[in-house]
PDB file of C-alpha atoms in Angstrom:
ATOM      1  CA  UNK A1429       0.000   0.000   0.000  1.00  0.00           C
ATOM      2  CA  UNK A1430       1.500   3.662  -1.032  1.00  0.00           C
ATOM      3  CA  UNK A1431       2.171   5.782   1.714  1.00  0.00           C
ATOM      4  CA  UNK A1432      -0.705   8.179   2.963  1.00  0.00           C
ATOM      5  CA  UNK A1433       0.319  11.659   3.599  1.00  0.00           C
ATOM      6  CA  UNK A1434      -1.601  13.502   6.248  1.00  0.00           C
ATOM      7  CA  UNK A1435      -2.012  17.477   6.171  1.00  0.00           C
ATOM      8  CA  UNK A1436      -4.084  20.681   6.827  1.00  0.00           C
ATOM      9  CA  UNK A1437      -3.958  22.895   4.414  1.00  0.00           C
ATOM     10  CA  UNK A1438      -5.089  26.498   5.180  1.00  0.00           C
ATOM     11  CA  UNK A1439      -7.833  27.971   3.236  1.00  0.00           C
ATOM     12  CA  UNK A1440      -8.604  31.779   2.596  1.00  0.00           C
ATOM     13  CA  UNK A1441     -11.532  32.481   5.083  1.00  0.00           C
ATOM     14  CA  UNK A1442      -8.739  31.089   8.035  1.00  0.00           C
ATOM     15  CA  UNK A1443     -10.101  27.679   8.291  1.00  0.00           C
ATOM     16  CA  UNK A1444      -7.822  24.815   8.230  1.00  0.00           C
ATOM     17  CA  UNK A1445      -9.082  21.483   6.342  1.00  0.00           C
ATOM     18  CA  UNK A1446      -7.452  18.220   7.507  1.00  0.00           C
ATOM     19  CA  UNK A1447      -6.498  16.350   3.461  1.00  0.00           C
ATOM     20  CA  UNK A1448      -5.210  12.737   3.293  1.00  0.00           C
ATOM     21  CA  UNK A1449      -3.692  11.810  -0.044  1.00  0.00           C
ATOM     22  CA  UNK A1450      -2.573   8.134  -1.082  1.00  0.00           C
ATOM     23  CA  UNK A1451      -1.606   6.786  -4.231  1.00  0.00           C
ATOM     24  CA  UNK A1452       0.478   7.492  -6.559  1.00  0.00           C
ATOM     25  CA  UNK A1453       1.592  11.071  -6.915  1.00  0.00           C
ATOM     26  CA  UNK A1454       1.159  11.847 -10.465  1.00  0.00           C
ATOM     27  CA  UNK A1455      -2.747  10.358 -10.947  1.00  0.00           C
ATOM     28  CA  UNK A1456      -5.807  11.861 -11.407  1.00  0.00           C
ATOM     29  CA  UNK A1457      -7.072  12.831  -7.676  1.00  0.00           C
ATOM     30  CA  UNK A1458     -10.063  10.928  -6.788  1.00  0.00           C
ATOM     31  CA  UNK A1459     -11.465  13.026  -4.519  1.00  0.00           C
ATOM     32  CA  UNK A1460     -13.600  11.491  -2.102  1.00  0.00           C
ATOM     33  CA  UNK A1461     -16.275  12.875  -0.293  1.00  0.00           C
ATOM     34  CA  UNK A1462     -16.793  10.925   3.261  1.00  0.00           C
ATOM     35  CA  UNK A1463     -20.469   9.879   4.906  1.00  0.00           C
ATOM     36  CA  UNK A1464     -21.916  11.541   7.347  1.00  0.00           C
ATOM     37  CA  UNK A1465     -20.457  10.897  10.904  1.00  0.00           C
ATOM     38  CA  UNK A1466     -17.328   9.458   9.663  1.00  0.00           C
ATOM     39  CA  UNK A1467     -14.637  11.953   7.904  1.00  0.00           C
ATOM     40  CA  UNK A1468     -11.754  11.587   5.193  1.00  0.00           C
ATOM     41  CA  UNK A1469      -9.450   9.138   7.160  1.00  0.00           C
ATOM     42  CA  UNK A1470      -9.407   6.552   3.839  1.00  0.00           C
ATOM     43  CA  UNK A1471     -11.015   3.182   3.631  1.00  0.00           C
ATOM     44  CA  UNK A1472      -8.564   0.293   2.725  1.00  0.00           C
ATOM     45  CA  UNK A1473     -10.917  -1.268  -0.203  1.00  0.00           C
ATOM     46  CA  UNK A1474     -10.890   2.156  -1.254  1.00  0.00           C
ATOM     47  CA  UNK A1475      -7.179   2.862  -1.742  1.00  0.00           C
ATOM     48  CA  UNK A1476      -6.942  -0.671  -3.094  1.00  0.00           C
ATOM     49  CA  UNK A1477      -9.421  -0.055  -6.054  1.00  0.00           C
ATOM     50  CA  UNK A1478      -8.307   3.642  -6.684  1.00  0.00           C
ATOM     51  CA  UNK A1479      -4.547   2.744  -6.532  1.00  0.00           C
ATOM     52  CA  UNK A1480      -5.198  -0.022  -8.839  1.00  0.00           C
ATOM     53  CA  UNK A1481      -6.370   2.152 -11.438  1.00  0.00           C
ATOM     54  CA  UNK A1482      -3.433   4.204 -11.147  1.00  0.00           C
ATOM     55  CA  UNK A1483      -5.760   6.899  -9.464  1.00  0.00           C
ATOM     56  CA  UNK A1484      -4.799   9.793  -6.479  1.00  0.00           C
ATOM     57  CA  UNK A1485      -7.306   8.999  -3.868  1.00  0.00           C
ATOM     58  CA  UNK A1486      -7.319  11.978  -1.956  1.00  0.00           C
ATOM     59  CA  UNK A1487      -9.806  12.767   0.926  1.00  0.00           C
ATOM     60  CA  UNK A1488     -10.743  14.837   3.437  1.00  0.00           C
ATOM     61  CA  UNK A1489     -12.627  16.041   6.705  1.00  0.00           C
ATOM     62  CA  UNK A1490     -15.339  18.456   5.733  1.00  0.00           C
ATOM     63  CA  UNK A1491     -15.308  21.403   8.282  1.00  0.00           C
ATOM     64  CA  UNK A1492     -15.796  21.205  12.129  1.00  0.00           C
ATOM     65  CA  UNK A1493     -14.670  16.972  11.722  1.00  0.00           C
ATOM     66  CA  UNK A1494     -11.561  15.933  12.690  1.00  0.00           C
ATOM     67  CA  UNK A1495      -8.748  17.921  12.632  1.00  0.00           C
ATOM     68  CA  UNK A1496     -10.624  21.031  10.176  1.00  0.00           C
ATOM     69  CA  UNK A1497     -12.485  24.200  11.484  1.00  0.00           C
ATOM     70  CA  UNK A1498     -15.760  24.516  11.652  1.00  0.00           C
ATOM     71  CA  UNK A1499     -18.002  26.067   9.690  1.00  0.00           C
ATOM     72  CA  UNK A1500     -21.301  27.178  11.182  1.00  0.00           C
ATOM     73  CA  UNK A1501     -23.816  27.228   9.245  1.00  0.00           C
ATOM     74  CA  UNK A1502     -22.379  25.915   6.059  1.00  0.00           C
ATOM     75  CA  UNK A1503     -24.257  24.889   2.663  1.00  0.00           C
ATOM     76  CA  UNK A1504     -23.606  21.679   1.462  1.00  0.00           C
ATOM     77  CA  UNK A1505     -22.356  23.806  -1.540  1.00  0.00           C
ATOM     78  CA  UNK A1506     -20.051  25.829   0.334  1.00  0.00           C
ATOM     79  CA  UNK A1507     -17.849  22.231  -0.504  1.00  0.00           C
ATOM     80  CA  UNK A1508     -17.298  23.440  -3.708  1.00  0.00           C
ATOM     81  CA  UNK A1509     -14.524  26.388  -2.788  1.00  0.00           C
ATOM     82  CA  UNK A1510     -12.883  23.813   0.012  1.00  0.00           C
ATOM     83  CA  UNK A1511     -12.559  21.338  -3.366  1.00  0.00           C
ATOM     84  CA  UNK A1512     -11.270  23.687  -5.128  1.00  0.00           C
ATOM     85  CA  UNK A1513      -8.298  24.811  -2.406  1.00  0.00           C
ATOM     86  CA  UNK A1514      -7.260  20.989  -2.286  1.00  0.00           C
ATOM     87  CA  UNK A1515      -7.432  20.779  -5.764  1.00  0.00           C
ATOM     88  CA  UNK A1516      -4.810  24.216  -6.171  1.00  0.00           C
ATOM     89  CA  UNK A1517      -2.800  22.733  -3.419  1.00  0.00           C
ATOM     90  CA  UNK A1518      -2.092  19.579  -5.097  1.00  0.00           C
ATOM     91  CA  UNK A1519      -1.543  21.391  -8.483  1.00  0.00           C
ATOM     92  CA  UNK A1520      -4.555  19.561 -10.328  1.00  0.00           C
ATOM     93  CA  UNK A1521      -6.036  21.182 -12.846  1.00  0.00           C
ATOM     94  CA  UNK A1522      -8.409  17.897 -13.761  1.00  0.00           C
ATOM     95  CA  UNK A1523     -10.210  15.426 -10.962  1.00  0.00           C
ATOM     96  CA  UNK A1524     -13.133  12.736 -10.690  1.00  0.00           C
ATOM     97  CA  UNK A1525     -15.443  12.565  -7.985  1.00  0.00           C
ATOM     98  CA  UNK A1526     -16.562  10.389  -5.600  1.00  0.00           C
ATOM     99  CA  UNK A1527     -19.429  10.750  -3.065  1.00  0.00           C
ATOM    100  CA  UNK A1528     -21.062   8.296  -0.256  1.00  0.00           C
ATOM    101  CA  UNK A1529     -23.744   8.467   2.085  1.00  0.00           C
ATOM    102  CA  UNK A1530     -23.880  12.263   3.638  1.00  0.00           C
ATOM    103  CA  UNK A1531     -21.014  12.588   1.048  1.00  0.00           C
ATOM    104  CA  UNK A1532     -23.201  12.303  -2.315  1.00  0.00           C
ATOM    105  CA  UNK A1533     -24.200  16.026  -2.076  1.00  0.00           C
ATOM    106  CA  UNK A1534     -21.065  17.127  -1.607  1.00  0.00           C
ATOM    107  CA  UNK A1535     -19.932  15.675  -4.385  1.00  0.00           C
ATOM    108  CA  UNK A1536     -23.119  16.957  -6.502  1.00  0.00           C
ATOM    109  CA  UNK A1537     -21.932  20.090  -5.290  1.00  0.00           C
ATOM    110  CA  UNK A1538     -18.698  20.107  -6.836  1.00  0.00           C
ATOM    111  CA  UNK A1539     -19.409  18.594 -10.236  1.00  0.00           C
ATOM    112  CA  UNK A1540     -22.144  21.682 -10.103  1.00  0.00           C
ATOM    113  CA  UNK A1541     -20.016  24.279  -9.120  1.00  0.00           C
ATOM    114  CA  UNK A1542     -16.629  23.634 -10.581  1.00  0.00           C
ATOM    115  CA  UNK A1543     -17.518  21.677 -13.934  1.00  0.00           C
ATOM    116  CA  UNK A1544     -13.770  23.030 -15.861  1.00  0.00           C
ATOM    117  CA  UNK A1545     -12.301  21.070 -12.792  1.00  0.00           C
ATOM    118  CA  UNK A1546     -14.593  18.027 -12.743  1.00  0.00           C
ATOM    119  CA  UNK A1547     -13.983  14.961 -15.241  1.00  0.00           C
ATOM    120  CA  UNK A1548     -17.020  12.809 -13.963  1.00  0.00           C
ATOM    121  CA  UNK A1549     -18.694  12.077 -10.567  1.00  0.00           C
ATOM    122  CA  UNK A1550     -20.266   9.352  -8.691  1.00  0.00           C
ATOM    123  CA  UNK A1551     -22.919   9.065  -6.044  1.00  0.00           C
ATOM    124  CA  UNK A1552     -23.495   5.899  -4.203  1.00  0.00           C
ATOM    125  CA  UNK A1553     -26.321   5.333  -1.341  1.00  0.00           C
ATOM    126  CA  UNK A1554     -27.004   9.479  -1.547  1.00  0.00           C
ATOM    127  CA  UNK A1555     -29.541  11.481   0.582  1.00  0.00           C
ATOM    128  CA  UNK A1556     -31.937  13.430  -2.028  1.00  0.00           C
ATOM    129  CA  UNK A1557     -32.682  17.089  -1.451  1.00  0.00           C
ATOM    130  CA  UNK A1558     -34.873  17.356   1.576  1.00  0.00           C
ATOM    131  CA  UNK A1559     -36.719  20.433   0.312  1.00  0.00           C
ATOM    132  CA  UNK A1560     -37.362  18.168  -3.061  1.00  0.00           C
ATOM    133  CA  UNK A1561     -38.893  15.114  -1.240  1.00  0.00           C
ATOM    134  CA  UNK A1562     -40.569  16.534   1.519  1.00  0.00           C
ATOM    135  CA  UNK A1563     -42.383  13.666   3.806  1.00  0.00           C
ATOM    136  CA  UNK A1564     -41.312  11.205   1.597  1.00  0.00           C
ATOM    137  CA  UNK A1565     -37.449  11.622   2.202  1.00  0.00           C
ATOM    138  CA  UNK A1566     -38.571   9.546   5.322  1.00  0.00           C
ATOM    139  CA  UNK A1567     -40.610   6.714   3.653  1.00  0.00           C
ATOM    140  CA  UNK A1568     -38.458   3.382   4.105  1.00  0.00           C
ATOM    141  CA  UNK A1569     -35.774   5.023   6.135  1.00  0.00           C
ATOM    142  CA  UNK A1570     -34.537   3.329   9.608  1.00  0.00           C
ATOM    143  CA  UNK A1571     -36.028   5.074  12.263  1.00  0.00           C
ATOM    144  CA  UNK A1572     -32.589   6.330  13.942  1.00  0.00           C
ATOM    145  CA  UNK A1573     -32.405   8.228  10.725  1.00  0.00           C
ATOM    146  CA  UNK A1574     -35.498   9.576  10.923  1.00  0.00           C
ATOM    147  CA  UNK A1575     -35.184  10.466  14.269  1.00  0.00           C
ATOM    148  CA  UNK A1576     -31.753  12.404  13.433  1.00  0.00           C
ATOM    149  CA  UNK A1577     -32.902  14.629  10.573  1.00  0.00           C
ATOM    150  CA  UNK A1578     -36.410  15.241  12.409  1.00  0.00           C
ATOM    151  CA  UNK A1579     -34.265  17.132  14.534  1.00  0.00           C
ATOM    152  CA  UNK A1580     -32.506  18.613  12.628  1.00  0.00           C
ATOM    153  CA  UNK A1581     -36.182  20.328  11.284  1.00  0.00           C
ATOM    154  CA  UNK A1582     -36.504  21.074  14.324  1.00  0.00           C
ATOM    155  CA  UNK A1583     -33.120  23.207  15.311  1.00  0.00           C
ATOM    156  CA  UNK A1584     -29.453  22.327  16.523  1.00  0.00           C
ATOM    157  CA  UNK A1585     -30.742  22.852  20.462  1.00  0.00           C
ATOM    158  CA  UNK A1586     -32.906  19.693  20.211  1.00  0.00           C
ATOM    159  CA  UNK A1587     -30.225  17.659  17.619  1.00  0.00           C
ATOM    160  CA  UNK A1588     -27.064  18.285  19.528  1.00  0.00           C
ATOM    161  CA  UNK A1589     -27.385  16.017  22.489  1.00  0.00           C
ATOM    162  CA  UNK A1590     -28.918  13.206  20.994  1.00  0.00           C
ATOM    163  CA  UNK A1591     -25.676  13.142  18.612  1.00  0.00           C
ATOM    164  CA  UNK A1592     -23.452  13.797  21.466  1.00  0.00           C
ATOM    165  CA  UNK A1593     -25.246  10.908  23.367  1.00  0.00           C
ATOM    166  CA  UNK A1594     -24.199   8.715  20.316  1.00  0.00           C
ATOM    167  CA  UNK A1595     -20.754   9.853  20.204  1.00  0.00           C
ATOM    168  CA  UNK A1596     -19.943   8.684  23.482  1.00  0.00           C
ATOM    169  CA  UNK A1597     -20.232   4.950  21.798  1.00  0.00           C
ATOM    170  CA  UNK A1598     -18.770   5.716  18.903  1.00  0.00           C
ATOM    171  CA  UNK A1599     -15.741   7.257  19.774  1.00  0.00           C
ATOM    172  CA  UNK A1600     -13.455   4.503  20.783  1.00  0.00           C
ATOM    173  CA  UNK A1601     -16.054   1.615  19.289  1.00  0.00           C
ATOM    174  CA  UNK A1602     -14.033  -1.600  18.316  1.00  0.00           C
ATOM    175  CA  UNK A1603     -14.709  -3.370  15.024  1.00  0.00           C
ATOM    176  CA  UNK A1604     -18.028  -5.447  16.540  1.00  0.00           C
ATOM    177  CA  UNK A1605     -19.219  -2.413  18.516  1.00  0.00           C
ATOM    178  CA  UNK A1606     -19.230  -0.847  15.107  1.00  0.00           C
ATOM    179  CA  UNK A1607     -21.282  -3.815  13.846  1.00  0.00           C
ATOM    180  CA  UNK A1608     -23.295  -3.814  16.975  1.00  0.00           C
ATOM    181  CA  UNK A1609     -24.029   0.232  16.572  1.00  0.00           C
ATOM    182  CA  UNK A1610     -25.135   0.048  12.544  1.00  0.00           C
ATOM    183  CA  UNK A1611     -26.981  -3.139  13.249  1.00  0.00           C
ATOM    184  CA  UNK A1612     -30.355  -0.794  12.845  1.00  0.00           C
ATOM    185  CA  UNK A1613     -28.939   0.715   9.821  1.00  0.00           C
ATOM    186  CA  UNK A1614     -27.779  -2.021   7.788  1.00  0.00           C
ATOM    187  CA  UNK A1615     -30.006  -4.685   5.628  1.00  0.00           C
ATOM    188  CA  UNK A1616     -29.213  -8.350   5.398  1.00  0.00           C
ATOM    189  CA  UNK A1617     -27.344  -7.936   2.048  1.00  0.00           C
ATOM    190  CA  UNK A1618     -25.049  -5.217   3.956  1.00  0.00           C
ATOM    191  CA  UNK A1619     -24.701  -7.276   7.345  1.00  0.00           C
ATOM    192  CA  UNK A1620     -23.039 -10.204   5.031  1.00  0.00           C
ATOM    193  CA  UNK A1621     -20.345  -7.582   4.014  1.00  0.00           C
ATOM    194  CA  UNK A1622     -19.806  -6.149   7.092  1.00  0.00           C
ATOM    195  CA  UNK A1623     -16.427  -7.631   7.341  1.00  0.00           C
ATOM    196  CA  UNK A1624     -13.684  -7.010  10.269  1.00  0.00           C
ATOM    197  CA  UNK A1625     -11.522  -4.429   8.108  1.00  0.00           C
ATOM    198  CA  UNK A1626     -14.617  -2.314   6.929  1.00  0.00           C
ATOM    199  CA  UNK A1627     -15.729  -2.571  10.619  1.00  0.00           C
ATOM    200  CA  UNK A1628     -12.540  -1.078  12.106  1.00  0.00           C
ATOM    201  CA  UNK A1629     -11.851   1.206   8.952  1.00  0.00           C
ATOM    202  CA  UNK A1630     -15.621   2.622  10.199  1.00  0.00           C
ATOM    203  CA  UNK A1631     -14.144   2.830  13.724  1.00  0.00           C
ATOM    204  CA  UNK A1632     -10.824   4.306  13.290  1.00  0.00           C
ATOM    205  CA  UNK A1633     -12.739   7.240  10.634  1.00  0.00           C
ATOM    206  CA  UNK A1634     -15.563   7.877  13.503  1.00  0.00           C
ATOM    207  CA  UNK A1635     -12.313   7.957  16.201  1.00  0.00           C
ATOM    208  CA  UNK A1636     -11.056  11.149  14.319  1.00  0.00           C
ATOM    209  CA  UNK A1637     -14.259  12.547  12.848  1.00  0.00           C
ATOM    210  CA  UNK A1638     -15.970  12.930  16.764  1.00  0.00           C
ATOM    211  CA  UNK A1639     -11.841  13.817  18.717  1.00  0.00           C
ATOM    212  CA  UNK A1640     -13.219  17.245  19.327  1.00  0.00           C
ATOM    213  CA  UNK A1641     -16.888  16.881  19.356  1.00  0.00           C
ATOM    214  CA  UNK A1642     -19.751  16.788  17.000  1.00  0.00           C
ATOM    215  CA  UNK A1643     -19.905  20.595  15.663  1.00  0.00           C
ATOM    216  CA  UNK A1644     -18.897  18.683  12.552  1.00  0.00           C
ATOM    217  CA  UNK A1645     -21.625  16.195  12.425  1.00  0.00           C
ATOM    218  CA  UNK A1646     -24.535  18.812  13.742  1.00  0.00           C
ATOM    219  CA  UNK A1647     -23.559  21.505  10.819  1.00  0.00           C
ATOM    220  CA  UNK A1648     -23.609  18.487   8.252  1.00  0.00           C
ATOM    221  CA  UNK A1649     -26.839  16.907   9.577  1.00  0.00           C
ATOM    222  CA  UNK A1650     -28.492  20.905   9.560  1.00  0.00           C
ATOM    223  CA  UNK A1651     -27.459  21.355   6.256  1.00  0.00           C
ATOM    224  CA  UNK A1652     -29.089  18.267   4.451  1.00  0.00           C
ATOM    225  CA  UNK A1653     -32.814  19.363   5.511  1.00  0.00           C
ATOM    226  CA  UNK A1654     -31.811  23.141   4.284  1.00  0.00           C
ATOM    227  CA  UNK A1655     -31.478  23.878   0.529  1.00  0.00           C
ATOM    228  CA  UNK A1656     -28.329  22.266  -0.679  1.00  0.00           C
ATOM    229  CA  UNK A1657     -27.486  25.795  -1.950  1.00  0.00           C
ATOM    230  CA  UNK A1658     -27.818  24.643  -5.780  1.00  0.00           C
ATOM    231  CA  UNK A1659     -29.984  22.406  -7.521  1.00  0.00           C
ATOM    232  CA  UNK A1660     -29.091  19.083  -9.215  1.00  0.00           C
ATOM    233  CA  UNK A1661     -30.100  20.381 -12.495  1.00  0.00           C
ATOM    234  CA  UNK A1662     -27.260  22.568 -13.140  1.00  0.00           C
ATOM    235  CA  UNK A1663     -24.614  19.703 -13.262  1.00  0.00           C
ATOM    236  CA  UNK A1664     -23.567  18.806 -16.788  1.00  0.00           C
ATOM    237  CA  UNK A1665     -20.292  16.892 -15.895  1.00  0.00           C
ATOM    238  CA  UNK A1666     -21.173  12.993 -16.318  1.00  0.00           C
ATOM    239  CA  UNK A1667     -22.876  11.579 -13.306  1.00  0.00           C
ATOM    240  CA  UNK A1668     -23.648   7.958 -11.820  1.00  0.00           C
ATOM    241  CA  UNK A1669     -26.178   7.277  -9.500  1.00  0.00           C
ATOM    242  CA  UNK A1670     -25.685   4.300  -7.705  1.00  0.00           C
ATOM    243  CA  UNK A1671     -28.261   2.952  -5.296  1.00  0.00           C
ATOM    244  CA  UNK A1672     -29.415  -0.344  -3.336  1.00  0.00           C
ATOM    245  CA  UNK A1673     -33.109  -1.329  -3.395  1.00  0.00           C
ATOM    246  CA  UNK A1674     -32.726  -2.212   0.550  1.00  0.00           C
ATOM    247  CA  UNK A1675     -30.918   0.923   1.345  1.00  0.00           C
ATOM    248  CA  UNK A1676     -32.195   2.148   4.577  1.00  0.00           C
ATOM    249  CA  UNK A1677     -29.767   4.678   5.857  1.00  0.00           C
ATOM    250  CA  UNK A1678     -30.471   6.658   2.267  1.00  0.00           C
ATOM    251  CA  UNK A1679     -33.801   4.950   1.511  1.00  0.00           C
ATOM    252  CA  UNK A1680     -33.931   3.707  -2.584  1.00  0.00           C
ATOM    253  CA  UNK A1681     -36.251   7.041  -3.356  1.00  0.00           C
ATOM    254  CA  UNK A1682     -33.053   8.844  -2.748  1.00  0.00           C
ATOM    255  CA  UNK A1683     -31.342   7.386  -5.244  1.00  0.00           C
ATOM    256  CA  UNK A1684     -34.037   7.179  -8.086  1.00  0.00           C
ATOM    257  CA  UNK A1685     -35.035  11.035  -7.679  1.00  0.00           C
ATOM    258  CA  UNK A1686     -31.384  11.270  -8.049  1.00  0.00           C
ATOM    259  CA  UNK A1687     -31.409   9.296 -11.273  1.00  0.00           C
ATOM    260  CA  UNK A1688     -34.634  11.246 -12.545  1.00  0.00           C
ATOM    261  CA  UNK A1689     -33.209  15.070 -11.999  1.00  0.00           C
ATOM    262  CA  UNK A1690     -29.966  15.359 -12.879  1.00  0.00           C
ATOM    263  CA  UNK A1691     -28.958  15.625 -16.726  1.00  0.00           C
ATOM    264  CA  UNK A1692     -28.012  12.734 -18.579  1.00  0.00           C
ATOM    265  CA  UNK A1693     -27.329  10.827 -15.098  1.00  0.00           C
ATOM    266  CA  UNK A1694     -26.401   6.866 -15.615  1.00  0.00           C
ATOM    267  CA  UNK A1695     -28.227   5.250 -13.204  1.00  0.00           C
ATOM    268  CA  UNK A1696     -27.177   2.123 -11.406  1.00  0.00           C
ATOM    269  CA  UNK A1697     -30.383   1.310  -8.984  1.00  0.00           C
ATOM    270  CA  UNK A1698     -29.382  -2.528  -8.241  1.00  0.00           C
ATOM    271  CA  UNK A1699     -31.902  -4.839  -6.447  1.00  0.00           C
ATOM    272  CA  UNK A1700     -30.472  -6.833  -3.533  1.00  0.00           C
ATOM    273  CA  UNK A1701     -27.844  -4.297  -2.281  1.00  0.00           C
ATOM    274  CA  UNK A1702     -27.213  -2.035   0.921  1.00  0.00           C
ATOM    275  CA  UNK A1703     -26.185   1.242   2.297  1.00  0.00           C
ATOM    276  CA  UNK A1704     -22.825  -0.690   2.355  1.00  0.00           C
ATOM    277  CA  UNK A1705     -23.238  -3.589   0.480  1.00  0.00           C
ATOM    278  CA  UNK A1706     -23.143  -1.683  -2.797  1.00  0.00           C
ATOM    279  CA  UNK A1707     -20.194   0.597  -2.131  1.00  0.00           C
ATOM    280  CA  UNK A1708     -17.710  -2.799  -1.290  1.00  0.00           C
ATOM    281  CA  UNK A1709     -18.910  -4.726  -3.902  1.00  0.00           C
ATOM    282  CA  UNK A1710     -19.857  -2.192  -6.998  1.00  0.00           C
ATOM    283  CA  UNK A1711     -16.525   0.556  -5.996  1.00  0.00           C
ATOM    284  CA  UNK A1712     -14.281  -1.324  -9.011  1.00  0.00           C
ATOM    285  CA  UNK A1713     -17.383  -1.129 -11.220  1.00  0.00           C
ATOM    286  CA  UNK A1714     -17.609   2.295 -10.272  1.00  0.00           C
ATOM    287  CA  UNK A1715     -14.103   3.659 -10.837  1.00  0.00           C
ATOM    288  CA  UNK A1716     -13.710   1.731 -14.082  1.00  0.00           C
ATOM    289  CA  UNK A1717     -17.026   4.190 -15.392  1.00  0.00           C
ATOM    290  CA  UNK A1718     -15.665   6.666 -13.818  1.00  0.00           C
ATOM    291  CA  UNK A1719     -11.994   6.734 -14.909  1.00  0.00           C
ATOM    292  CA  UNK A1720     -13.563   6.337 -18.911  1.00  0.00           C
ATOM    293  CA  UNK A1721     -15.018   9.724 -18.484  1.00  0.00           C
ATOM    294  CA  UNK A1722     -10.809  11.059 -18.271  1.00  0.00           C
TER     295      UNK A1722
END
């Protein structure tokens, strides 16, 4: 495995944002955008399928996660400029994009926003646009989720214990505690896959996204029910949408609205498949699409 370098890099409003980069220094960055909770310490099956397409997989903690400032309030398009700061620090002109879970808008938001930057993008198990779905963003979804995001509706006072009650586990949560603690989120498909790496890879990136709290994890959970801060319809860089039927972190809806509004999108809406399930077994799938639209 190639070396991953650690860094913050520091951005012009005075944040900091913590960047991991692995891989071999002259490819393409795949930029990844992390789910929601975790933050961009990198997956091994991840590196393994970027690096063996010869691909930068670069990563990092969106702001008030881990080691990079918050950002109060933030958009999920304010991503866009932080993208854009990595992508100047690492001297890329060109990139591909790669969003799960909380981290499919964020990704949407790039390949929106900075299109002369932006090769091609997926999404895998993506919330939709809360203000798009209205009551039925919760139809199908496990009820911790819709606990979470009903919330969020209504205001950080009421969402920020219950997240910092849930923190307490998952801060130092071994690699069956991690099991034990998605158990409600996870479908039978994704509870086969659930292996002892991806279990502890999940545990080591919740370790560093909750170190200094969950400002990180509050702002991101506020700004899914808010409008994004641009629509869907204004990406034109190719797009996959990848979803599992039995999805219920990101319930299948999700992923079909995402199919059915943004242009041109190739959809992959697969019967059978998880909230995690998909992402280990479809990611070479997914980066071989991906890396044809170079």
């Amino acid at each position: 495995m190639e070396t991953i370098r650690m860094f913050t890099i520091p951005l012009p409003d005075q944040r900091l944002l913590a960047v991991e980069v692995s891989g071999p220094s002259t490819g393409v960055p795949l930029v990844y955008h992390h789910g929601s909770s975790t933050s961009g310490t990198q997956f091994r099956f991840l590196q393994r399928a970027a690096h063996d397409r010869g691909l930068r997989l670069v990563s990092f903690s969106r702001p008030g996660v881990g080691a990079s400032t918050r950002l109060p309030g933030r958009s999920v398009a304010d991503t866009a400029n932080d993208v854009a700061a990595v992508l100047d620090h690492l001297g890329a002109s060109n990139s591909l994009q790669f969003g799960w879970s909380g981290g499919g808008p964020h990704a949407l938001a790039v390949a929106a926003r900075l299109p002369e930057r932006v090769a091609g993008t997926v999404v895998m198990c993506s919330v939709a646009p809360y203000e798009e779905l209205g009551s039925d963003f919760f139809a199908g979804m496990a009820q911790s989720n819709v606990d979470e995001f009903k919330r969020a509706l209504m205001g950080e006072n009421l969402l920020r214990p219950s997240l910092e009650d849930d923190a307490q586990k998952m801060r130092s949560a071994s690699a069956e505690d991690v099991r034990q603690i998605l158990m409600n989120l996870l479908s039978p498909a994704d509870r086969v896959l659930a292996t002892k790496e991806v279990a502890a890879d999940i545990g080591a990136s919740w370790a560093e996204s909750l170190r200094h709290g969950v400002d990180g994890w509050v702002d991101e959970t506020l700004s899914y029910v808010k409008p994004w801060g641009f629509s869907v319809q204004e990406i034109a860089v190719p797009t996959a949408v990848w979803h599992g039927a039995e999805d219920l972190a990101a319930p299948f809806a999700h992923g079909t609205w995402l199919a059915q509004h943004i242009p041109g999108a190739t959809a992959h809406l697969l019967e059978g498949h998880g909230h995690m399930s998909i992402f280990l077994a479809s990611v070479d799938q997914a980066l071989a699409e991906l890396a044809s639209t170079l």
